[in-house]
């Protein structure tokens, strides 16, 4: 090998080494930074790291004002985007190009334009608030969109067809705006009909048709309660709350049954309720309070209803009661046609039996001045007793003992009895010289009531 050849070989080796070193430098640089003339989404990201480019793009994107137009006129805008974007993974992929491409771009300095999707990581409350405040999205609709559904108010289980309304689906509009922002579009030509809420369930949906078959199979049971003023039948909707089907067997939801019975008792117990009552002298009046009427035995009714639901059979019956009134027939009132009426204002008493008035007299009720006023309400006779001794306390605390021949209590220690010591009844005696709360009666009238009354008899006391 001559000297000239050796020199050429050494020079070539040096050039190769220099080139290799330069390629290594480019590779090292390009793995950390975007090369010069790298334009991403219109933003110059030359010499930036992935993190720096992501921050720059986020800042530029959030500086935009999103404009909504309709028929060429601006009708709204959103000027505070404040989003965070999931873009670093895409930027990293754009940075990791083959080495030969990296060297070529470095040598030529050619501009490289890259587009990445600015995927919004999460919404912001500020953005949602701005969407919700846009006036054109809050237009009053004329018809509201509704899903198709099974009518559970009757046992035909009719499919009620869906309704396409003109109410705006704000979430649909919001999603469209976000999608455009991700694609770098910051305007929208608004067409109202594009954002009408769409029914999610239609009358032809397979699941809805299957559910109708389920209803026809499992929710057709008829459970009918008989009350004094009419009947009440459970609806399929109520049945649906109380039963489920597992492996072809009915399962009863006992908590739902308990809630239903509590509601049934609250709506159908009559003790203490306001009643319409036809008085002798005042015509129809309203009376309330007292202890007379129906009380559903909730524990017993829960057991009975659970058994009915488990059977799946139709049933018609009265509820389980812990208390029933004297009159259990039909009509608009549970008082019936046999009762005692006591008018505190006129100080009179009447007794009816089977609709016929059999006793009428003046009475003296509780002493108002001393705080012993007889309470109004509808009560039932607790019992009746002959030759009783009434005991209690006077206003000054002293005790009294009063023997009576006819004792008929209806409100704890308050009852009707003869008052042989009185020569006058009625009028205004009760205001200052009344009883301790009892109904003082002339002896012959007390005897007549006693002869005809029985335990449970309704006693209507009113002003």
Coordinates of C-alpha atoms in Angstrom, one line a residue:
X1 CA 0.0 0.0 0.0
X2 CA 1.6 3.3 -1.0
X3 CA 1.5 6.4 1.0
X4 CA -1.2 8.1 -1.1
X5 CA -3.6 5.2 -0.7
X6 CA -3.0 5.1 3.0
X7 CA -3.8 8.8 3.3
X8 CA -7.1 8.4 1.3
X9 CA -8.1 5.5 3.5
X10 CA -7.4 7.5 6.7
X11 CA -9.3 10.5 5.3
X12 CA -12.3 8.3 4.4
X13 CA -12.4 6.7 7.8
X14 CA -12.3 10.1 9.4
X15 CA -15.2 11.3 7.3
X16 CA -17.2 8.2 8.1
X17 CA -16.5 8.6 11.8
X18 CA -17.5 12.3 11.6
X19 CA -20.7 11.4 9.8
X20 CA -21.5 8.7 12.3
X21 CA -20.9 11.1 15.1
X22 CA -23.1 13.7 13.5
X23 CA -25.9 11.1 12.9
X24 CA -25.6 10.1 16.6
X25 CA -26.0 13.8 17.6
X26 CA -29.1 14.1 15.4
X27 CA -30.5 11.0 16.9
X28 CA -29.9 12.2 20.4
X29 CA -31.4 15.6 19.7
X30 CA -34.3 14.2 17.8
X31 CA -35.2 11.8 20.6
X32 CA -35.6 14.8 23.0
X33 CA -36.7 17.7 20.9
X34 CA -38.8 18.3 17.8
X35 CA -36.6 19.2 14.8
X36 CA -36.6 22.7 13.4
X37 CA -39.5 23.7 11.2
X38 CA -41.9 21.3 13.0
X39 CA -45.4 22.8 12.8
X40 CA -48.0 21.0 14.9
X41 CA -51.7 22.0 14.5
X42 CA -50.4 25.3 13.0
X43 CA -48.1 26.0 16.0
X44 CA -44.3 26.1 15.6
X45 CA -43.0 23.5 18.0
X46 CA -39.3 23.6 16.9
X47 CA -36.8 22.6 19.6
X48 CA -39.6 21.8 22.1
X49 CA -39.9 18.7 24.2
X50 CA -43.1 16.7 24.1
X51 CA -44.2 18.2 27.4
X52 CA -43.4 21.8 26.2
X53 CA -45.2 21.2 22.9
X54 CA -48.2 19.9 24.8
X55 CA -48.3 22.9 27.0
X56 CA -47.9 25.3 24.1
X57 CA -50.7 23.6 22.2
X58 CA -53.0 23.6 25.2
X59 CA -52.4 27.3 25.8
X60 CA -53.0 28.2 22.1
X61 CA -56.2 26.0 22.0
X62 CA -57.7 27.5 25.1
X63 CA -57.1 31.0 23.9
X64 CA -59.7 30.6 21.2
X65 CA -63.3 31.8 21.4
X66 CA -65.8 29.4 20.2
X67 CA -68.4 31.2 18.1
X68 CA -71.9 29.9 17.3
X69 CA -73.7 31.4 14.3
X70 CA -77.2 31.0 12.8
X71 CA -78.1 32.3 9.3
X72 CA -74.9 34.2 9.1
X73 CA -75.3 36.0 12.5
X74 CA -73.5 35.3 15.7
X75 CA -75.9 34.0 18.4
X76 CA -73.5 33.0 21.1
X77 CA -69.9 32.4 22.1
X78 CA -67.8 30.4 24.6
X79 CA -64.7 32.3 25.6
X80 CA -63.3 30.4 28.6
X81 CA -62.3 26.9 27.4
X82 CA -59.8 26.0 30.2
X83 CA -59.6 22.4 29.0
X84 CA -56.8 19.9 29.6
X85 CA -56.0 17.7 26.6
X86 CA -54.7 14.2 26.2
X87 CA -52.1 14.8 23.5
X88 CA -48.7 13.8 24.8
X89 CA -49.0 10.2 23.5
X90 CA -49.7 11.4 20.0
X91 CA -46.8 13.9 20.1
X92 CA -44.4 11.2 21.3
X93 CA -45.5 9.0 18.4
X94 CA -44.8 11.8 16.0
X95 CA -41.4 12.4 17.5
X96 CA -40.3 8.8 17.2
X97 CA -39.7 8.6 13.5
X98 CA -37.2 6.3 11.7
X99 CA -33.6 7.5 11.9
X100 CA -33.2 8.0 8.1
X101 CA -36.2 10.3 8.1
X102 CA -34.9 12.2 11.1
X103 CA -31.5 12.8 9.3
X104 CA -33.1 13.8 6.1
X105 CA -35.3 16.3 7.7
X106 CA -32.3 17.7 9.7
X107 CA -30.2 18.0 6.6
X108 CA -32.8 19.5 4.4
X109 CA -34.5 21.7 7.0
X110 CA -37.8 21.0 5.2
X111 CA -40.9 22.2 7.0
X112 CA -43.0 19.3 8.5
X113 CA -46.6 20.0 9.2
X114 CA -48.3 17.6 11.7
X115 CA -51.9 17.4 12.8
X116 CA -52.9 15.7 16.0
X117 CA -56.3 15.5 17.6
X118 CA -56.6 17.6 20.8
X119 CA -58.5 15.0 22.8
X120 CA -60.2 16.7 25.7
X121 CA -59.3 14.9 28.9
X122 CA -62.3 16.1 30.9
X123 CA -65.0 18.7 30.8
X124 CA -64.9 21.7 33.1
X125 CA -67.8 23.2 35.1
X126 CA -67.1 26.6 33.6
X127 CA -67.6 25.2 30.1
X128 CA -70.8 23.5 31.1
X129 CA -72.1 26.6 32.8
X130 CA -71.5 28.6 29.6
X131 CA -73.3 26.0 27.5
X132 CA -76.3 26.0 29.9
X133 CA -76.5 29.9 29.8
X134 CA -76.8 30.1 26.0
X135 CA -80.2 31.6 25.4
X136 CA -81.0 29.7 22.2
X137 CA -80.6 26.4 24.1
X138 CA -83.1 27.5 26.7
X139 CA -86.0 28.1 24.2
X140 CA -89.3 26.9 25.5
X141 CA -90.3 23.7 23.8
X142 CA -93.8 23.0 22.4
X143 CA -93.7 19.2 22.7
X144 CA -91.3 17.3 24.9
X145 CA -89.5 14.2 23.6
X146 CA -90.6 11.1 25.5
X147 CA -89.5 7.4 25.4
X148 CA -92.0 4.7 24.6
X149 CA -93.2 2.8 27.7
X150 CA -95.6 0.2 29.0
X151 CA -98.6 1.7 30.7
X152 CA -98.7 0.0 34.1
X153 CA -101.9 1.8 35.2
X154 CA -104.1 -1.0 33.7
X155 CA -103.8 -4.6 32.8
X156 CA -103.9 -4.1 29.0
X157 CA -100.2 -3.1 29.3
X158 CA -100.6 -0.8 26.3
X159 CA -97.3 0.3 24.6
X160 CA -97.4 4.1 24.7
X161 CA -95.6 5.3 21.5
X162 CA -92.5 7.5 21.8
X163 CA -92.8 11.2 21.1
X164 CA -90.3 13.2 19.1
X165 CA -90.4 16.7 20.6
X166 CA -88.6 20.0 20.0
X167 CA -86.8 20.3 23.3
X168 CA -83.1 20.8 23.0
X169 CA -80.7 18.1 24.2
X170 CA -78.0 20.3 25.7
X171 CA -75.6 17.4 26.2
X172 CA -75.8 16.6 22.5
X173 CA -74.9 20.2 21.7
X174 CA -72.1 20.2 24.3
X175 CA -70.6 17.0 22.8
X176 CA -70.7 18.6 19.3
X177 CA -68.9 21.7 20.5
X178 CA -66.2 19.6 22.3
X179 CA -65.7 17.4 19.2
X180 CA -65.2 20.5 17.0
X181 CA -62.7 22.0 19.5
X182 CA -60.8 18.7 19.5
X183 CA -60.5 19.0 15.7
X184 CA -59.4 22.6 15.8
X185 CA -62.7 24.0 14.6
X186 CA -63.9 27.0 16.6
X187 CA -67.2 27.9 14.9
X188 CA -70.5 26.1 14.5
X189 CA -73.4 26.9 12.2
X190 CA -76.4 26.2 14.5
X191 CA -79.4 24.3 13.2
X192 CA -81.9 23.8 16.0
X193 CA -83.4 20.6 14.7
X194 CA -80.0 18.9 14.8
X195 CA -80.1 19.1 18.6
X196 CA -83.6 17.9 19.4
X197 CA -83.7 15.3 22.1
X198 CA -84.2 11.9 20.5
X199 CA -86.3 9.1 22.2
X200 CA -83.9 6.4 23.5
X201 CA -86.7 3.8 23.6
X202 CA -89.1 3.3 20.7
X203 CA -92.3 1.2 20.5
X204 CA -90.6 -1.4 18.4
X205 CA -87.6 -2.0 20.7
X206 CA -87.2 -5.7 21.3
X207 CA -86.5 -5.2 25.1
X208 CA -89.7 -3.2 25.4
X209 CA -91.7 -5.9 23.7
X210 CA -90.1 -8.5 26.0
X211 CA -91.0 -6.4 29.0
X212 CA -94.6 -6.3 27.9
X213 CA -94.7 -10.1 27.8
X214 CA -93.2 -10.1 31.3
X215 CA -95.9 -7.7 32.5
X216 CA -98.7 -9.8 31.0
X217 CA -97.3 -12.9 32.7
X218 CA -96.4 -11.6 36.1
X219 CA -98.3 -8.4 36.7
X220 CA -101.9 -9.3 35.8
X221 CA -102.8 -10.4 39.3
X222 CA -105.9 -8.6 40.8
X223 CA -105.7 -7.8 44.5
X224 CA -108.8 -5.9 45.5
X225 CA -109.5 -4.3 48.9
X226 CA -113.1 -3.8 50.1
X227 CA -113.6 -0.6 52.1
X228 CA -116.8 0.9 53.5
X229 CA -116.8 3.6 50.9
X230 CA -115.7 1.5 47.9
X231 CA -113.0 -0.8 46.6
X232 CA -109.4 -0.3 45.9
X233 CA -107.4 -2.5 43.5
X234 CA -103.6 -2.6 43.3
X235 CA -102.2 -1.4 40.0
X236 CA -99.6 -3.4 38.0
X237 CA -97.2 -0.6 38.9
X238 CA -97.7 -1.2 42.6
X239 CA -97.4 -5.0 42.0
X240 CA -94.1 -4.4 40.1
X241 CA -92.6 -2.6 43.1
X242 CA -93.5 -5.5 45.4
X243 CA -92.6 -8.6 43.4
X244 CA -89.7 -9.8 41.2
X245 CA -89.1 -13.0 39.3
X246 CA -86.1 -15.2 39.8
X247 CA -85.7 -18.5 37.9
X248 CA -89.4 -18.4 37.0
X249 CA -90.6 -17.9 40.7
X250 CA -92.2 -15.0 42.3
X251 CA -90.2 -13.2 45.0
X252 CA -91.8 -10.7 47.3
X253 CA -90.0 -7.6 48.3
X254 CA -91.0 -7.3 52.0
X255 CA -89.7 -3.8 52.4
X256 CA -91.9 -2.6 49.5
X257 CA -94.9 -4.5 50.9
X258 CA -94.3 -2.7 54.2
X259 CA -94.2 0.7 52.5
X260 CA -97.4 0.0 50.6
X261 CA -99.3 -1.1 53.7
X262 CA -98.1 2.0 55.6
X263 CA -99.4 4.1 52.7
X264 CA -102.7 2.1 52.7
X265 CA -103.2 2.7 56.4
X266 CA -102.4 6.4 56.1
X267 CA -104.9 6.8 53.4
X268 CA -107.7 4.5 54.6
X269 CA -107.6 4.6 58.4
X270 CA -110.5 6.8 59.5
X271 CA -109.7 7.4 63.2
X272 CA -109.2 11.2 63.7
X273 CA -110.1 12.0 60.1
X274 CA -112.1 15.0 59.0
X275 CA -115.6 13.7 58.3
X276 CA -118.7 15.3 56.7
X277 CA -121.6 14.9 59.2
X278 CA -125.2 15.9 58.9
X279 CA -126.1 17.5 62.2
X280 CA -129.7 18.0 63.4
X281 CA -129.6 21.8 63.6
X282 CA -126.6 22.9 61.5
X283 CA -126.9 20.7 58.4
X284 CA -123.7 19.4 57.0
X285 CA -120.6 20.2 59.1
X286 CA -117.1 18.9 59.3
X287 CA -115.9 17.0 62.4
X288 CA -112.5 15.6 63.3
X289 CA -110.5 14.0 66.1
X290 CA -111.6 11.2 68.4
X291 CA -111.0 7.5 68.5
X292 CA -113.8 6.2 66.4
X293 CA -113.2 4.4 63.0
X294 CA -111.1 1.9 61.1
X295 CA -107.5 1.1 62.0
X296 CA -105.6 -1.3 59.7
X297 CA -103.5 -3.8 61.6
X298 CA -100.3 -3.2 59.6
X299 CA -98.3 -6.2 60.8
X300 CA -101.2 -8.6 60.1
X301 CA -101.9 -6.9 56.7
X302 CA -98.2 -7.2 55.7
X303 CA -98.4 -11.0 56.3
X304 CA -101.7 -11.3 54.5
X305 CA -100.6 -9.3 51.4
X306 CA -97.3 -11.1 51.3
X307 CA -99.2 -14.4 51.1
X308 CA -101.5 -13.1 48.4
X309 CA -98.5 -11.9 46.3
X310 CA -96.7 -15.2 46.6
X311 CA -99.8 -17.1 45.5
X312 CA -100.2 -15.0 42.3
X313 CA -104.0 -15.7 42.5
X314 CA -106.7 -13.0 42.3
X315 CA -108.2 -12.1 45.6
X316 CA -110.9 -9.7 46.9
X317 CA -111.0 -9.1 50.7
X318 CA -111.2 -6.6 53.5
X319 CA -107.9 -5.4 55.0
X320 CA -106.8 -6.8 58.3
X321 CA -108.1 -4.4 61.0
X322 CA -107.0 -3.9 64.6
X323 CA -110.1 -1.7 65.1
X324 CA -113.4 -1.5 63.2
X325 CA -116.3 1.0 63.8
X326 CA -119.8 0.1 64.9
X327 CA -121.1 0.6 61.4
X328 CA -119.3 -1.5 58.8
X329 CA -121.8 -1.2 56.0
X330 CA -121.5 0.7 52.7
X331 CA -121.9 4.4 52.1
X332 CA -119.9 7.5 52.2
X333 CA -119.5 7.5 56.0
X334 CA -118.4 5.0 58.6
X335 CA -120.7 6.5 61.2
X336 CA -123.8 5.0 59.7
X337 CA -127.4 5.6 60.8
X338 CA -127.1 4.8 64.5
X339 CA -125.2 7.3 66.6
X340 CA -125.4 9.9 69.4
X341 CA -124.9 13.5 68.4
X342 CA -123.8 16.1 71.1
X343 CA -123.9 19.7 70.0
X344 CA -121.6 21.6 72.4
X345 CA -122.8 25.0 71.2
X346 CA -126.5 24.4 71.6
X347 CA -126.0 22.0 74.6
X348 CA -128.3 19.4 73.1
X349 CA -128.1 15.6 72.6
X350 CA -129.8 13.4 70.1
X351 CA -129.7 9.6 69.8
X352 CA -130.5 7.9 66.5
X353 CA -131.0 4.2 65.9
X354 CA -131.3 2.9 62.4
X355 CA -131.9 6.5 61.2
X356 CA -134.7 7.1 63.6
X357 CA -134.4 9.7 66.4
X358 CA -135.2 8.0 69.7
X359 CA -133.8 10.5 72.3
X360 CA -133.6 14.2 72.3
X361 CA -132.7 16.3 75.4
X362 CA -130.8 19.3 76.7
X363 CA -127.4 18.6 78.5
X364 CA -124.7 20.3 80.4
X365 CA -121.1 19.7 79.2
X366 CA -117.7 20.6 80.6
X367 CA -117.0 23.8 82.5
X368 CA -115.2 26.1 80.1
X369 CA -114.2 28.7 82.8
X370 CA -112.5 26.0 84.9
X371 CA -110.7 24.4 81.9
X372 CA -112.9 21.3 81.7
X373 CA -114.4 22.0 78.3
X374 CA -115.6 18.8 76.6
X375 CA -113.4 18.0 73.6
X376 CA -115.0 17.6 70.2
X377 CA -114.5 14.6 68.0
X378 CA -116.0 11.3 66.9
X379 CA -115.7 8.6 69.6
X380 CA -117.0 5.2 70.3
X381 CA -118.7 4.0 73.5
X382 CA -116.2 2.1 75.6
X383 CA -118.8 0.3 77.7
X384 CA -121.8 1.0 79.8
X385 CA -122.3 0.4 83.6
X386 CA -125.0 0.8 86.2
X387 CA -124.5 2.4 89.6
X388 CA -121.0 3.7 89.0
X389 CA -119.0 6.1 91.2
X390 CA -117.2 8.9 89.3
X391 CA -114.0 10.0 90.8
X392 CA -111.6 12.8 89.9
X393 CA -110.0 16.2 90.9
X394 CA -111.5 19.6 91.1
X395 CA -109.8 22.7 89.8
X396 CA -108.4 23.5 93.3
X397 CA -107.0 20.0 93.6
X398 CA -109.6 18.6 95.9
X399 CA -111.1 15.2 95.1
X400 CA -114.6 14.4 94.3
X401 CA -116.7 11.2 94.3
X402 CA -120.1 11.3 92.5
X403 CA -122.4 8.3 92.3
X404 CA -124.5 8.0 89.1
X405 CA -127.0 5.4 88.0
X406 CA -126.1 5.3 84.3
X407 CA -122.5 5.5 83.2
X408 CA -121.5 5.5 79.5
X409 CA -117.8 6.6 78.9
X410 CA -116.5 7.3 75.4
X411 CA -113.3 9.4 75.9
X412 CA -111.3 7.9 78.7
X413 CA -112.9 9.5 81.9
X414 CA -115.4 11.5 79.9
X415 CA -118.8 10.0 79.3
X416 CA -122.6 10.4 79.4
X417 CA -124.4 10.0 82.7
X418 CA -127.4 11.1 84.6
X419 CA -127.1 14.3 86.7
X420 CA -129.9 14.0 89.2
X421 CA -128.6 16.9 91.2
X422 CA -129.3 19.4 88.4
X423 CA -132.7 20.9 87.9
X424 CA -131.8 22.8 84.7
X425 CA -130.0 21.7 81.6
X426 CA -128.9 23.5 78.3
X427 CA -128.4 27.1 77.7
X428 CA -125.1 28.7 79.0
X429 CA -124.8 26.7 82.2
X430 CA -121.7 24.9 80.9
X431 CA -119.6 28.0 80.6
X432 CA -119.2 28.6 84.3
X433 CA -121.1 25.8 86.1
X434 CA -120.5 22.9 83.8
X435 CA -119.2 19.4 84.5
X436 CA -115.6 18.1 84.7
X437 CA -116.0 17.2 81.0
X438 CA -118.8 14.7 81.1
X439 CA -122.2 15.0 79.5
X440 CA -124.7 15.7 82.3
X441 CA -128.1 14.4 81.2
X442 CA -131.6 14.4 82.7
X443 CA -132.1 11.0 84.4
X444 CA -134.9 9.8 82.2
X445 CA -133.0 10.7 79.0
X446 CA -129.9 9.0 80.4
X447 CA -131.9 5.9 81.1
X448 CA -133.3 5.9 77.5
X449 CA -129.9 6.2 76.0
X450 CA -128.5 3.5 78.3
X451 CA -131.3 1.1 77.3
X452 CA -130.5 1.4 73.6
X453 CA -126.8 1.9 73.4
X454 CA -124.1 -0.7 73.1
X455 CA -120.3 -0.7 73.2
X456 CA -118.8 0.7 70.0
X457 CA -121.7 3.0 69.4
X458 CA -120.5 6.2 67.6
X459 CA -120.6 9.4 69.6
X460 CA -120.3 12.6 67.5
X461 CA -119.3 15.7 69.6
X462 CA -119.1 19.0 67.8
X463 CA -119.4 22.7 68.3

